[in-house]
Tab-separated table of C-alpha atoms in Angstrom:
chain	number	residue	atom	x	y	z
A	16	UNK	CA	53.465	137.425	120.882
A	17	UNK	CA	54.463	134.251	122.651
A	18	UNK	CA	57.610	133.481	120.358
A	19	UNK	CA	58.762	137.060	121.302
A	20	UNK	CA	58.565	136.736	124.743
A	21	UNK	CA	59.924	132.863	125.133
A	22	UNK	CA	62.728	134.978	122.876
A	23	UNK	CA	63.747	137.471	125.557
A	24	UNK	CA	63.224	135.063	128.762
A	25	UNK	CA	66.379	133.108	126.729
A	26	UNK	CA	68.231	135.937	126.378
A	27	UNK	CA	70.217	137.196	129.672
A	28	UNK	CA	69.787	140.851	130.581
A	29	UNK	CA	72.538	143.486	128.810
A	30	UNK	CA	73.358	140.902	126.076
A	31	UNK	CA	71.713	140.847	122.775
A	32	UNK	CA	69.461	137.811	120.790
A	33	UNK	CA	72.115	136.524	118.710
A	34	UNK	CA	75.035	136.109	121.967
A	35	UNK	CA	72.118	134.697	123.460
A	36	UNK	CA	71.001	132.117	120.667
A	37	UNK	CA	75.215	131.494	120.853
A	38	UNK	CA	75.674	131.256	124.621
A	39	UNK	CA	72.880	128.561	124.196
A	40	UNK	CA	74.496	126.587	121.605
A	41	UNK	CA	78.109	126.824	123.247
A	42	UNK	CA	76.206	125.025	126.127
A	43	UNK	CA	74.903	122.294	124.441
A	44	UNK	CA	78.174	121.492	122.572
A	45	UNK	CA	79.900	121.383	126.162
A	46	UNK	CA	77.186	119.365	127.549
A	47	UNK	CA	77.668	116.900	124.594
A	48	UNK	CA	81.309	117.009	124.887
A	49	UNK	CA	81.195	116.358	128.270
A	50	UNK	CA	78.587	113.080	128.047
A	51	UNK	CA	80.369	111.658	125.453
A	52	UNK	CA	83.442	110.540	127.859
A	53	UNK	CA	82.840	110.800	131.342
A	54	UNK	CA	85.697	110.160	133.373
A	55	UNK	CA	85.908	107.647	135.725
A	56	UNK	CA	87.814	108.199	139.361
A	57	UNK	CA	89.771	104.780	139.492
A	58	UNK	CA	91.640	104.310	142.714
A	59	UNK	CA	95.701	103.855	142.523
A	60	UNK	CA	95.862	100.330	143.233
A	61	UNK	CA	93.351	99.721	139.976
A	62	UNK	CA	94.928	102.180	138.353
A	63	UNK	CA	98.094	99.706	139.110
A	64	UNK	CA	96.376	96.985	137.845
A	65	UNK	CA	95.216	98.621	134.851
A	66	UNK	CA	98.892	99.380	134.077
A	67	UNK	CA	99.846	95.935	134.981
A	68	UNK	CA	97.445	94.101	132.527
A	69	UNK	CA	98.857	96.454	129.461
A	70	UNK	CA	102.052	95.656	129.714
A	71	UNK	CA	102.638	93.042	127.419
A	72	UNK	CA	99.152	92.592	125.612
A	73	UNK	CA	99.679	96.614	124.631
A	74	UNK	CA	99.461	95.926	121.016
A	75	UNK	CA	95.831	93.413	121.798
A	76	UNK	CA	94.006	95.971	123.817
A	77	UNK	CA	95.170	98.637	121.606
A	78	UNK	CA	93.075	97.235	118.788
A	79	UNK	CA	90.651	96.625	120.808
A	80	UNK	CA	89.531	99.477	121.529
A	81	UNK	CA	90.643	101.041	118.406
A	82	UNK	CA	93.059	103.508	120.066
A	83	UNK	CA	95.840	105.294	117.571
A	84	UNK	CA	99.157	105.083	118.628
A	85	UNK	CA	99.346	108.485	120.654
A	86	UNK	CA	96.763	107.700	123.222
A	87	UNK	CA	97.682	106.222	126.854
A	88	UNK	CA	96.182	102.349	127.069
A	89	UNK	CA	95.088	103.099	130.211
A	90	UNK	CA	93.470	106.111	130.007
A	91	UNK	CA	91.834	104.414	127.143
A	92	UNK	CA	90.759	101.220	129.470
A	93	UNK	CA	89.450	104.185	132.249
A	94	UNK	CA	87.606	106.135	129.040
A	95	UNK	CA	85.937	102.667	128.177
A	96	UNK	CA	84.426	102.389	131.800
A	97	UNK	CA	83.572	105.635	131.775
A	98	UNK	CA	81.940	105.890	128.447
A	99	UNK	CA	80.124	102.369	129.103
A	100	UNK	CA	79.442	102.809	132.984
A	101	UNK	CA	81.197	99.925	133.712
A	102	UNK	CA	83.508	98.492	136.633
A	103	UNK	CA	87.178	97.748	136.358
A	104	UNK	CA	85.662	93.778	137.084
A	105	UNK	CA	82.861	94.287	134.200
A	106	UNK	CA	85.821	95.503	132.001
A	107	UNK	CA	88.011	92.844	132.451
A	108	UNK	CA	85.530	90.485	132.228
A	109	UNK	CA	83.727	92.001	128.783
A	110	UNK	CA	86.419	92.569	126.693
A	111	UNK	CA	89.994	90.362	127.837
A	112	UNK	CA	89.909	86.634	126.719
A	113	UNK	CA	90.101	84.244	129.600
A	114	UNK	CA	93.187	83.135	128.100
A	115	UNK	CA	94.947	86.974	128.596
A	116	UNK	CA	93.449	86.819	132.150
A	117	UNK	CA	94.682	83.382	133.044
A	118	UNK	CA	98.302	84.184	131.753
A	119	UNK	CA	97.700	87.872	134.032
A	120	UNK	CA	96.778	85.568	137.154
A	121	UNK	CA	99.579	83.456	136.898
A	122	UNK	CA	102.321	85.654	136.045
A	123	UNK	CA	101.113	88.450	137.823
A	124	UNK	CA	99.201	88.407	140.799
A	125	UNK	CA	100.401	84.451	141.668
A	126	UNK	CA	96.396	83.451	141.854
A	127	UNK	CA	95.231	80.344	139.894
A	128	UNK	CA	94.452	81.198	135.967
A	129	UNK	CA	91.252	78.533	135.910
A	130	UNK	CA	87.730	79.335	135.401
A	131	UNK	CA	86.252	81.373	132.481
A	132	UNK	CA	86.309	85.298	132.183
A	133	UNK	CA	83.648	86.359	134.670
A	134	UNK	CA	85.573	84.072	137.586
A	135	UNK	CA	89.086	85.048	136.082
A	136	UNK	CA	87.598	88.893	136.242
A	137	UNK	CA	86.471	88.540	139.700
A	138	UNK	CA	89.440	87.073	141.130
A	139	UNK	CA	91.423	90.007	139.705
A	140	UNK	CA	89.224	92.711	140.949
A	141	UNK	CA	89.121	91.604	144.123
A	142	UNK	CA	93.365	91.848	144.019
A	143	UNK	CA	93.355	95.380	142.794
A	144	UNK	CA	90.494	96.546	145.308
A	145	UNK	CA	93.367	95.866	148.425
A	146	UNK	CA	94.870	99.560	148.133
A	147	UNK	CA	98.335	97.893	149.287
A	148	UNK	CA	98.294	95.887	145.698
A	149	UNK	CA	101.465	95.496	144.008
A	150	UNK	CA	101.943	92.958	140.968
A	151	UNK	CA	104.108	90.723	140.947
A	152	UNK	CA	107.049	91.740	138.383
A	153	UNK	CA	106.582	90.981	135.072
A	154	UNK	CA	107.727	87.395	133.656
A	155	UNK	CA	111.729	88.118	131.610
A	156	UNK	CA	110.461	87.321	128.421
A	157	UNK	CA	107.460	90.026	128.266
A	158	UNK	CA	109.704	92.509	127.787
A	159	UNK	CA	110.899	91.281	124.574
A	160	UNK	CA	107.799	89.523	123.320
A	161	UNK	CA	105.240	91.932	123.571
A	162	UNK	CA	102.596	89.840	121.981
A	163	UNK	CA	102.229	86.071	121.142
A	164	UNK	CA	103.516	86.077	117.519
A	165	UNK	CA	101.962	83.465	115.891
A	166	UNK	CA	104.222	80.750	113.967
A	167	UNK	CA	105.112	81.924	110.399
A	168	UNK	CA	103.774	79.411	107.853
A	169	UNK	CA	105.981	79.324	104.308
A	170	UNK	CA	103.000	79.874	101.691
A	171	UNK	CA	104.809	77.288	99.137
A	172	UNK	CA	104.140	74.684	101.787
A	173	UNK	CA	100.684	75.007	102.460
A	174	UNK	CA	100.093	75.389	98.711
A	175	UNK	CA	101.527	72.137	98.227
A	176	UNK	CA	100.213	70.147	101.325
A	177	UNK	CA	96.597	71.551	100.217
A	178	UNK	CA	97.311	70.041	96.572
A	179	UNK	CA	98.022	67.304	98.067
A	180	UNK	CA	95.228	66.625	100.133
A	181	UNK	CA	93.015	67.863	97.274
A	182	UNK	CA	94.732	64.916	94.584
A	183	UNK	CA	94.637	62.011	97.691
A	184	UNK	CA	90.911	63.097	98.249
A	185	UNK	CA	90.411	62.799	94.197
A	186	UNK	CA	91.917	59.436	94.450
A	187	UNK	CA	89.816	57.956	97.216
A	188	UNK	CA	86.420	59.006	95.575
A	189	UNK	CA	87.535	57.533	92.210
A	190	UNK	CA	88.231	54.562	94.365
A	191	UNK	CA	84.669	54.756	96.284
A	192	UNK	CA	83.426	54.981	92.182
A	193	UNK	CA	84.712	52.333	91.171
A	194	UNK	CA	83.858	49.959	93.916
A	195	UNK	CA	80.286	50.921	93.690
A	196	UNK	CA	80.054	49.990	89.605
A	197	UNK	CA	82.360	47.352	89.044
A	198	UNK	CA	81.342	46.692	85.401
A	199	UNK	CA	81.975	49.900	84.263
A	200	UNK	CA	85.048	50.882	83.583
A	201	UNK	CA	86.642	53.370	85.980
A	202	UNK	CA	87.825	57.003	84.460
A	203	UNK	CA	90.909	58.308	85.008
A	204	UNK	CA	90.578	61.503	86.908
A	205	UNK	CA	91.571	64.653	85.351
A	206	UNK	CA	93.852	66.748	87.465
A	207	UNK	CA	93.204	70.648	86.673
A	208	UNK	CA	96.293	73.014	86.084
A	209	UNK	CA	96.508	75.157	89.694
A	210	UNK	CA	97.934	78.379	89.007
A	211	UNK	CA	99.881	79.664	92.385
């Protein structure tokens, strides 16, 4: 008796159980959908900011926050606050390297780039809070260079710098051997084939 009646209070008058039991799971998928990335109101001059910081560490934040290629950067920064509850400063300061926010101080808003994260954070939230911000323009070369590339290292080298430090190391402790037992006679190290 109780299950029938807790059955009708759910359903709305003129519609029958089963639109009911479907209205009522159409709900819950919205409310779901909508939790799952609140948005965030951001004001234009962090909005600015936002765009400012992406241009030219696109390709850094992009994997960091695991974004394919057709999704706006900043809309994905402003999902990440929104998603996490967290301020443009707590952003900044969370996920950007001090090293990306002392380059974006410098170049960008002309403040000093020392301190750590949290200070570096701060000192850029407080610049896009001022609704007349306006970064300064970007340096010549970040146009070209979108990312630090880092130096390209010729794999033959290495290979043979690391054999080499590998034979000079095998010489100094057959060296160190001998020293330590100078009656015995010393053997000759064996040098293994490396295959490369």
């Amino acid at each position: 008796l109780f299950q029938a009646a807790s059955h009708r209070a759910r359903a709305l008058p003129g519609t029958s159980h089963h639109e009911a039991s479907t209205r009522s799971e159409h709900d819950i998928d919205m409310s779901r959908r909508a939790r799952s990335a609140p948005k965030v109101n951001v004001s234009p001059s962090v909005r600015l900011g936002l765009e400012s910081i992406v241009e030219g560490n696109e390709t850094a934040i992009r994997a960091m926050l695991s974004l394919g290629s057709d999704k706006v950067v900043v809309e994905g920064l402003i999902d990440c606050m929104g998603v996490n509850s967290l301020s443009a400063e707590m952003l900044i300061a969370n996920y950007f390297s001090a090293s990306m926010l002392g380059a974006y101080c410098r170049e960008r808003i002309g403040k000093s780039d020392k301190g750590g994260a949290a200070t570096l954070a701060e000192r850029i939230a407080r610049e896009w809070a001022k609704p007349s911000f306006a970064p300064l323009p970007a340096p010549a070369d970040s146009k070209k260079r979108k990312e630090p590339q880092p130096p390209v290292e010729d794999a033959a080298a290495k290979r043979a710098t690391a054999l080499a430090e590998v034979a000079a190391k095998r010489a100094r402790h057959a060296a160190q051997k001998q020293a330590s037992s100078p009656t015995a006679p010393a053997a000759e190290p064996k040098e293994k084939e490396v295959v490369g």
